[in-house]
Amino acid sequence: MTVASPEKRAACRAEGWWGEVTLDDLFRANARTHPARLALVDAPNRTDFAFGAPRRLSYAEMEAEVTRLAALLTAAGLARGDVLMVQLPNISEFVTLYFAAATIGVIVSPVAIQYRSHELRTMIGIVRPRGFVCATQVHHADHVGVARPLLPADCRLMTFGPNPPAGAIDLSAGGSAGADPAAARAGRSADDIFTICWTSGTTGVPKGVPRSHNHWVAIAAACYEAARLEDGAVLLNPFPLINMASIGGITMCWLKSAGTMVLHHPFDPQVYLRQIAVERPTFTIAPPAVLNMLLQNEALLASIDLSSVRVIGSGSAPLAPAMVRGFQERLGIEVVNIFGSNEGVSLITSAADEPDPEARASIFPRRSLFARPHGAGRGPNIETRLVPPDGGAAIEDEGVAGELEIRGPTVFEGYWDAPDQTAQAFTADGWFRTGDLFEIAGGGRHYRFVGRSKDLIIRGGVNIAPEEIDQLLGGHPLIAEACAFSLPCPVMGERIGLAYVPRGEADLTLDEVTGFLRAKDMAVFKLPERLFRLPALPRNVTNKVMRSEARAQALAMLAAAETAA
């Protein structure tokens, strides 16, 4: 099930969370009201990682570009309900393409620029896109060459950039900025699916997460209010335009504030800080590891004026209390703690929720109220409960770990074309099982994050399923069995460790393992970074590998090596 039931649609409308307004409607209303206001700003180093000079688009200029692209997509045969897969870096074309698709009801399925044939082949098979968009020029990548052999016969290749390949549709040229998209808009609904983002889950198989216009509008309130944004706010976006952090955390706030979105890619501390000094954003987001690194670089911080920034959103991994306090006390910047997911989790703690910065690093309100976008008053945009991991009644006592389950207007209805995975992800009474462990704290007012029942590795804010690595290494001629897991890393938050059992007595080097995975065309950021040879992988009574125990053995081996040194 990927579309909301009539009962959910009626309830969400009655509560004022869902309405009839699409994201295209919101954008064009901003363009009509503020045509001369700066809407979109490219990274200053755009030519280093992509093509073309950085662009600065007003709302009027952006609307013309959106209309032009909508005309090109329509001419290519794309229509309401078709899927358009997009693999682009953070450039202005990516944002305008989103709203061109919204104009005509096309579904955008964005994928990471690091993905190669191993990942793309599976994703393409799941969503069966009618169009695939990439750039002709991206640093260290040949997206056209990788994607083209994978596309089905009825999928049109479309490109931005110089020297478009033969047979591809050149989105950098053509189309009519004056075209009237009214006919293509006919029949659209805010309940239509707008995006299919991707999550690794725990199986190693990518899962498409469909979200409607209404899903995105409903989740926007949490970050918008926590950041205390005002009309015309400037927002710096360093996260890839492919998932909740970037779309929900920045793009939806940009829409609500009719603000200026400043793009950043790839993450570079000096470029990031220089953009703060030049563009003067009031709000930005960054992974915890990046904030830890910045706070420790006294010389770099001292060289840049950060006074415009009032709030930084951070999440995807536990926040260090000292970091949250350091930004607040040394720099006067409030760090907001965000715990979100593509499926619709939206836990957020601002200074209004918890003034103490160290406490804010680890707790979330159990019940938060936000202004409803389509109705008067305020209300909770998500319902939550904790249940024992093995099942049972909802937990109400403090200090007892349980799995977080959620439901409400921000929560999706099921994975794309994956009924079995959807059935496993939802309870019989309609709650989504997040796989994340929390406990009740603060006299019943808060949740405290405990850990992940799912074994995802979060490296630099990017989710990696260890099972995917295990599966590929199952074909290695020198490995009897392997088990990937997370290791702590002060820079990336987590990195990838691999416990393995060799076939025979032959040992392995890290280069041999990563070379094997590179030959499978796996994305580089998923490659293991430390190896741990074990006589056997730990297993439970049902013969299932205990990943947490393998990780514990690896950490013990590291500790022993440090002691010996």
XYZ file of C-alpha atoms in Angstrom:
565
model
C 0.000 0.000 0.000
C 1.593 3.280 -1.090
C -1.441 5.581 -1.153
C -3.238 6.753 1.974
C -6.562 5.114 2.704
C -9.741 7.203 2.472
C -9.984 7.015 6.263
C -6.494 8.436 6.779
C -7.052 11.162 4.186
C -10.290 12.220 5.857
C -8.750 12.217 9.340
C -5.647 14.190 8.318
C -7.801 16.784 6.563
C -10.172 17.057 9.499
C -7.208 17.666 11.812
C -5.862 20.380 9.481
C -2.615 18.608 8.539
C -3.497 17.690 4.962
C -5.146 19.858 2.342
C -5.475 20.427 -1.390
C -2.286 22.473 -1.955
C 0.599 20.863 -3.874
C 4.247 21.836 -3.561
C 3.999 23.396 -7.013
C 1.150 25.572 -5.734
C 3.264 26.691 -2.765
C 6.273 27.515 -4.942
C 4.303 29.487 -7.516
C 2.510 31.439 -4.796
C 5.931 32.489 -3.486
C 7.007 33.449 -7.013
C 3.905 35.599 -7.519
C 4.357 37.357 -4.165
C 8.145 37.822 -4.300
C 9.242 37.694 -7.967
C 12.417 39.735 -7.407
C 13.478 37.967 -4.190
C 16.548 35.726 -4.433
C 15.330 32.128 -4.440
C 18.251 29.829 -5.213
C 22.051 30.124 -5.007
C 24.597 27.639 -6.337
C 27.747 26.703 -4.439
C 30.677 28.991 -5.341
C 32.812 25.952 -6.251
C 30.251 24.493 -8.650
C 32.728 24.302 -11.524
C 35.005 22.112 -9.381
C 32.494 19.271 -9.045
C 30.041 19.762 -11.915
C 29.683 22.112 -14.891
C 28.767 25.710 -15.584
C 29.138 28.887 -13.579
C 27.289 29.196 -10.260
C 23.790 30.618 -10.687
C 21.758 33.003 -8.546
C 18.068 32.813 -9.457
C 15.275 35.120 -8.375
C 11.839 33.597 -7.833
C 10.740 34.929 -11.238
C 13.802 33.449 -12.933
C 13.374 30.144 -11.124
C 9.681 29.963 -12.049
C 10.547 30.495 -15.716
C 13.098 27.683 -15.516
C 10.603 25.389 -13.765
C 8.034 26.057 -16.497
C 10.614 25.445 -19.233
C 11.627 22.095 -17.731
C 7.984 21.093 -17.220
C 7.428 21.672 -20.946
C 10.459 19.505 -21.819
C 9.312 16.674 -19.549
C 5.843 16.797 -21.068
C 7.264 16.801 -24.599
C 9.311 13.726 -23.657
C 6.097 11.895 -22.866
C 6.192 12.028 -19.076
C 2.841 12.482 -17.381
C 1.155 12.329 -13.992
C 2.203 9.239 -12.044
C 5.306 8.465 -14.126
C 8.586 8.042 -12.222
C 11.588 10.222 -13.044
C 14.845 8.938 -11.501
C 17.369 11.705 -10.863
C 21.096 11.434 -10.114
C 22.497 14.946 -9.721
C 24.790 16.788 -7.333
C 23.472 19.766 -5.350
C 23.085 22.210 -8.232
C 20.253 24.606 -8.980
C 18.999 22.382 -11.813
C 18.138 19.693 -9.273
C 15.817 22.016 -7.352
C 14.131 23.411 -10.448
C 13.639 19.874 -11.764
C 11.800 18.893 -8.573
C 9.260 21.657 -9.088
C 8.983 21.030 -12.826
C 7.978 17.462 -11.967
C 5.550 18.751 -9.339
C 3.981 21.008 -11.970
C 2.897 18.054 -14.126
C 2.426 15.410 -11.420
C 5.552 13.363 -12.176
C 7.146 11.413 -9.297
C 10.814 12.182 -8.553
C 13.023 9.332 -7.335
C 16.368 10.895 -6.349
C 19.465 8.721 -5.927
C 22.890 9.449 -4.460
C 25.560 10.604 -6.892
C 27.894 7.950 -5.452
C 25.653 5.106 -6.609
C 26.857 2.972 -9.471
C 25.491 0.016 -11.394
C 25.264 -2.263 -8.349
C 22.782 0.068 -6.643
C 21.104 1.590 -9.699
C 20.214 -1.731 -11.297
C 18.098 -2.740 -8.303
C 16.444 0.662 -7.905
C 15.576 0.914 -11.585
C 14.013 -2.538 -11.413
C 11.845 -1.492 -8.471
C 10.418 1.825 -9.716
C 10.666 1.238 -13.496
C 11.292 4.905 -14.361
C 10.050 6.507 -17.560
C 12.931 8.983 -17.437
C 16.451 9.131 -15.979
C 18.217 12.459 -15.420
C 21.933 12.902 -14.779
C 24.733 15.344 -15.570
C 27.182 14.952 -18.408
C 29.983 16.233 -16.215
C 30.486 15.296 -12.558
C 33.883 15.090 -10.894
C 35.222 11.498 -10.749
C 32.017 10.016 -12.208
C 30.544 8.900 -15.521
C 26.851 8.855 -14.703
C 25.785 8.636 -18.333
C 28.048 5.664 -19.023
C 26.949 3.811 -15.891
C 23.219 4.429 -16.173
C 22.586 4.139 -19.900
C 23.039 0.334 -20.220
C 20.710 -0.198 -17.242
C 17.719 1.768 -18.533
C 14.645 -0.050 -19.848
C 13.661 0.500 -23.475
C 10.821 2.858 -22.549
C 12.962 5.034 -20.257
C 14.262 8.291 -21.760
C 17.788 9.422 -20.838
C 17.896 13.145 -20.062
C 20.961 15.204 -19.188
C 22.101 18.558 -17.939
C 25.499 19.883 -18.974
C 27.736 20.265 -22.016
C 28.072 17.714 -24.835
C 24.837 15.762 -24.330
C 25.145 12.185 -25.608
C 23.456 11.128 -28.821
C 19.841 10.175 -28.320
C 19.526 11.894 -24.929
C 17.198 14.803 -24.206
C 19.229 17.916 -23.425
C 17.511 19.598 -20.462
C 20.013 22.447 -20.506
C 18.512 23.747 -23.743
C 15.137 23.973 -25.438
C 11.662 24.177 -24.079
C 9.621 27.313 -23.707
C 9.792 29.450 -20.579
C 6.446 30.910 -21.624
C 4.707 27.545 -21.982
C 1.404 27.192 -20.151
C 1.520 24.118 -17.879
C -2.173 24.433 -16.985
C -3.243 21.435 -19.086
C -0.566 19.215 -17.550
C -1.715 20.279 -14.075
C -5.238 18.968 -14.610
C -6.208 16.236 -12.206
C -3.250 16.654 -9.845
C -3.838 16.135 -6.137
C -1.909 16.911 -2.982
C -2.408 13.225 -2.173
C -0.377 12.235 -5.251
C 3.038 10.695 -4.597
C 5.708 13.353 -5.157
C 8.935 11.541 -4.230
C 10.264 8.014 -3.870
C 13.360 8.330 -1.710
C 15.485 5.338 -0.773
C 16.393 3.607 2.439
C 18.692 0.636 2.886
C 16.705 -0.969 5.655
C 18.173 -4.078 7.241
C 18.012 -6.489 4.326
C 20.628 -4.935 2.051
C 17.910 -4.461 -0.601
C 17.004 -0.809 -1.299
C 13.441 0.145 -0.396
C 11.567 2.975 -2.064
C 9.743 5.304 0.324
C 6.858 7.097 -1.425
C 5.764 10.423 0.046
C 2.944 12.629 -1.170
C 2.815 16.421 -1.282
C 0.713 16.264 1.889
C 3.271 14.078 3.671
C 5.944 16.722 3.024
C 3.726 19.654 3.999
C 2.776 17.935 7.276
C 6.365 17.274 8.316
C 7.588 20.782 7.500
C 6.213 22.377 10.646
C 8.621 20.644 13.024
C 11.876 21.993 11.580
C 10.358 25.328 10.539
C 9.194 26.144 14.054
C 12.270 24.746 15.801
C 14.485 26.979 13.634
C 12.248 30.004 14.336
C 12.309 30.974 10.672
C 10.896 34.223 9.368
C 9.735 35.431 5.963
C 12.620 35.541 3.501
C 14.962 33.397 5.619
C 18.302 32.368 4.117
C 19.011 28.634 4.498
C 22.306 26.874 3.763
C 21.816 23.303 2.520
C 24.887 21.009 2.606
C 22.910 17.728 2.507
C 22.246 15.888 -0.784
C 18.829 16.710 -2.221
C 17.716 13.097 -1.935
C 16.186 12.463 1.484
C 14.494 13.741 4.625
C 17.370 15.906 5.873
C 17.523 17.999 2.725
C 13.912 17.889 1.521
C 12.163 18.012 4.899
C 14.834 19.864 6.849
C 15.666 22.601 4.331
C 13.516 22.580 1.186
C 10.171 22.557 2.994
C 11.364 25.308 5.346
C 12.452 27.277 2.271
C 8.969 26.912 0.789
C 7.216 27.959 4.007
C 9.419 31.029 4.467
C 9.595 32.036 0.772
C 13.290 32.192 1.500
C 16.648 31.790 -0.206
C 18.178 28.326 -0.469
C 21.975 28.281 -0.689
C 23.356 24.992 -2.015
C 26.605 23.341 -0.934
C 28.431 20.332 -2.407
C 30.493 18.308 -1.635
C 31.056 19.056 2.029
C 34.093 21.255 2.464
C 34.493 23.042 5.836
C 36.212 26.089 4.398
C 33.699 26.543 1.563
C 30.822 25.946 4.005
C 32.052 28.590 6.438
C 32.813 31.012 3.623
C 29.232 30.627 2.397
C 28.008 31.485 5.886
C 30.126 34.623 5.876
C 29.022 35.708 2.386
C 25.390 34.549 2.129
C 24.487 35.216 5.796
C 22.124 32.301 6.468
C 20.139 32.193 9.686
C 19.657 28.405 9.564
C 21.672 25.453 8.312
C 22.025 21.736 8.975
C 25.122 19.581 9.454
C 26.011 16.067 10.682
C 27.245 15.809 14.289
C 30.738 14.775 13.172
C 31.069 17.970 11.130
C 29.979 20.155 14.044
C 32.421 18.360 16.349
C 35.220 18.990 13.867
C 34.350 22.672 13.389
C 34.180 23.357 17.109
C 37.660 21.894 17.558
C 39.170 24.052 14.794
C 39.744 27.301 16.679
C 41.711 28.984 13.903
C 39.092 28.241 11.257
C 36.197 29.443 13.413
C 38.058 32.605 14.358
C 38.582 33.492 10.705
C 34.873 33.491 9.762
C 31.936 35.671 10.820
C 29.190 33.269 11.945
C 26.988 35.909 13.550
C 24.101 35.477 11.085
C 23.487 31.855 12.120
C 20.955 31.491 14.908
C 20.161 27.780 14.635
C 21.898 24.656 13.290
C 19.955 21.433 12.918
C 21.831 18.200 13.477
C 21.049 14.520 13.816
C 21.516 11.100 12.163
C 23.788 10.126 15.068
C 23.892 10.942 18.788
C 24.975 14.500 19.550
C 27.890 15.168 21.880
C 26.636 17.231 24.859
C 29.889 19.208 24.929
C 29.423 20.138 21.273
C 25.865 21.387 21.769
C 26.964 23.429 24.785
C 30.049 24.716 22.987
C 28.089 26.120 20.030
C 25.600 27.771 22.366
C 28.009 29.257 24.879
C 31.002 30.079 22.667
C 29.265 31.034 19.432
C 25.731 31.914 20.472
C 24.314 29.302 18.071
C 21.531 26.964 19.119
C 21.942 23.357 17.991
C 18.562 21.693 17.436
C 18.515 17.923 17.879
C 16.679 16.202 14.999
C 15.766 12.534 14.730
C 14.077 11.864 11.401
C 13.648 9.280 8.683
C 12.369 9.056 5.131
C 9.421 7.060 6.433
C 8.207 10.007 8.506
C 9.820 10.110 11.958
C 10.031 13.732 13.106
C 11.360 14.033 16.650
C 12.973 17.403 17.287
C 14.289 19.238 20.345
C 14.882 22.984 20.282
C 15.942 25.334 23.054
C 12.258 26.040 23.657
C 11.760 22.340 24.379
C 14.946 21.974 26.432
C 17.017 25.057 27.391
C 19.904 23.007 28.809
C 22.149 22.267 25.781
C 23.664 19.122 27.260
C 20.246 17.625 27.983
C 19.071 18.669 24.508
C 21.752 16.438 22.983
C 20.033 13.235 24.077
C 16.292 13.772 24.661
C 13.181 14.468 22.606
C 9.715 15.597 23.687
C 7.209 12.744 23.731
C 4.441 15.079 22.587
C 5.188 18.211 20.560
C 2.592 20.632 19.198
C 3.001 22.481 15.903
C 0.918 24.921 13.900
C -1.245 23.047 11.419
C -0.691 24.261 7.850
C -4.297 23.767 6.734
C -6.243 24.405 9.925
C -6.455 26.673 12.937
C -4.624 25.882 16.135
C -1.812 23.551 16.977
C -1.556 19.795 17.333
C 0.817 16.824 17.311
C 2.014 15.967 13.803
C 3.066 12.491 14.894
C 1.842 9.908 17.400
C 4.436 7.754 19.134
C 4.623 4.775 21.440
C 7.313 2.429 22.762
C 6.815 -1.327 22.730
C 9.097 -4.155 23.889
C 11.264 -5.357 20.965
C 9.776 -8.832 21.329
C 6.204 -7.540 21.491
C 3.775 -6.769 24.274
C 1.917 -3.830 25.764
C 3.135 -0.268 25.275
C 5.828 0.816 27.736
C 4.928 3.581 30.198
C 7.696 3.176 32.794
C 10.886 5.218 32.676
C 14.213 3.629 31.853
C 12.802 0.663 29.909
C 14.092 0.374 26.343
C 11.502 -0.184 23.646
C 11.118 0.145 19.895
C 9.644 3.431 18.720
C 6.455 3.039 16.697
C 4.790 5.967 14.931
C 1.699 6.938 12.976
C 0.105 10.144 11.736
C 0.068 12.587 8.812
C 3.852 12.607 8.354
C 4.121 8.814 8.083
C 4.186 7.034 4.713
C 1.824 4.183 3.881
C 4.215 1.514 2.656
C 7.284 0.760 0.540
C 6.999 1.055 -3.226
C 5.960 -2.209 -4.856
C 7.085 -4.183 -1.794
C 4.042 -5.665 -0.014
C 6.043 -8.154 2.050
C 8.435 -5.492 3.353
C 5.496 -3.196 4.054
C 3.676 -5.886 6.018
C 6.769 -6.469 8.155
C 7.218 -2.741 8.766
C 3.716 -2.036 10.119
C 1.800 -3.436 13.064
C -1.665 -4.922 12.681
C -3.176 -1.696 14.046
C -1.289 0.537 11.601
C 1.811 1.770 13.483
C 5.159 1.924 11.670
C 7.960 0.004 13.362
C 10.997 2.301 13.207
C 13.559 -0.192 14.513
C 14.954 2.517 16.811
C 15.195 1.979 20.564
C 14.248 4.704 23.045
C 13.361 4.914 26.717
C 11.024 7.237 28.565
C 12.765 9.874 30.704
C 12.197 13.197 32.450
C 9.174 12.209 34.464
C 7.431 10.874 31.375
C 7.921 14.048 29.310
C 10.837 12.887 27.155
C 12.278 10.092 25.077
C 15.978 9.256 25.301
C 17.643 7.511 22.350
C 19.136 4.134 23.298
C 20.282 2.561 20.044
C 19.191 0.888 16.822
C 17.529 -2.456 16.706
C 18.277 -2.262 13.016
C 21.980 -2.617 12.319
C 22.375 0.291 9.926
C 25.777 1.920 9.711
C 25.499 5.730 9.546
C 28.665 7.055 7.959
C 28.756 10.824 7.559
C 24.968 10.950 7.768
C 24.507 8.302 5.035
C 22.780 5.012 5.894
C 24.577 1.808 4.874
C 23.044 -1.643 5.272
C 25.752 -4.061 6.476
C 23.828 -6.995 5.008
C 24.482 -5.614 1.516
C 28.253 -5.854 2.116
C 27.877 -9.334 3.622
C 25.956 -10.513 0.594
C 28.491 -9.327 -1.962
C 31.386 -10.816 -0.024
C 29.557 -14.140 0.008
C 31.034 -14.669 -3.444
C 34.652 -13.983 -2.446
C 36.768 -17.088 -3.094
C 38.930 -16.555 0.007
C 36.167 -15.701 2.508
C 34.086 -18.374 4.207
C 31.775 -15.856 5.840
C 31.783 -12.153 6.634
C 29.918 -9.706 8.816
C 30.033 -5.905 8.474
C 29.266 -3.511 11.319
C 29.837 0.031 12.532
C 32.935 1.287 14.304
C 33.062 4.649 16.103
C 34.776 7.424 14.157
C 35.348 10.992 15.433
C 35.178 12.441 11.898
C 32.435 10.466 10.106
C 30.429 9.405 13.141
C 30.763 5.756 12.179
C 32.958 3.775 9.805
C 32.764 0.247 8.488
C 34.444 -2.721 10.112
C 34.398 -6.244 8.730
C 34.798 -9.492 10.630
C 35.611 -12.419 8.385
C 36.468 -16.100 8.499
C 38.970 -17.085 5.777
C 38.694 -20.125 3.568
C 41.658 -22.255 4.605
C 44.742 -20.598 6.076
C 45.203 -17.844 3.523
C 44.885 -14.362 5.002
C 43.386 -11.296 3.369
C 44.387 -7.676 3.050
C 42.018 -4.746 3.123
C 42.961 -3.908 -0.462
C 41.932 -7.394 -1.605
C 38.524 -7.024 0.038
C 37.848 -3.510 -1.235
C 39.155 -4.448 -4.682
C 36.639 -7.297 -4.840
C 33.789 -4.941 -3.902
C 34.971 -2.279 -6.353
C 34.819 -4.911 -9.084
C 31.167 -5.398 -8.122
C 30.747 -1.640 -8.738
C 29.733 -0.889 -5.159
C 29.732 2.765 -4.078
C 33.067 3.746 -2.539
C 31.586 5.075 0.714
C 30.352 1.557 1.530
C 33.793 -0.064 1.439
C 35.112 -1.582 4.721
C 37.886 0.343 6.458
C 39.110 -2.203 9.056
C 39.390 -5.999 8.930
C 39.103 -8.408 11.861
C 39.939 -12.078 11.345
C 37.881 -14.408 13.544
C 37.966 -18.227 13.842
C 34.151 -18.230 13.523
C 31.383 -15.643 13.481
C 29.306 -15.568 16.678
C 25.824 -17.066 16.215
C 22.727 -17.513 18.336
C 20.745 -20.715 18.907
C 18.911 -20.269 15.597
C 22.285 -20.037 13.795
C 21.818 -16.347 13.005
C 25.004 -14.278 13.029
C 25.066 -11.925 16.021
C 26.360 -8.741 14.458
C 26.520 -6.898 17.770
C 28.739 -9.622 19.237
C 31.056 -9.549 16.212
C 31.331 -5.801 16.671
C 32.079 -6.222 20.378
C 34.886 -8.669 19.581
C 36.333 -6.235 17.049
C 36.275 -3.369 19.547
C 38.003 -5.600 22.092
C 40.705 -6.415 19.547
C 41.232 -2.709 18.879
C 41.451 -1.964 22.597
C 43.958 -4.771 23.119
C 46.101 -3.514 20.240
C 46.121 0.013 21.698
C 47.094 -1.321 25.131
C 49.919 -3.360 23.650
C 51.184 -0.326 21.757
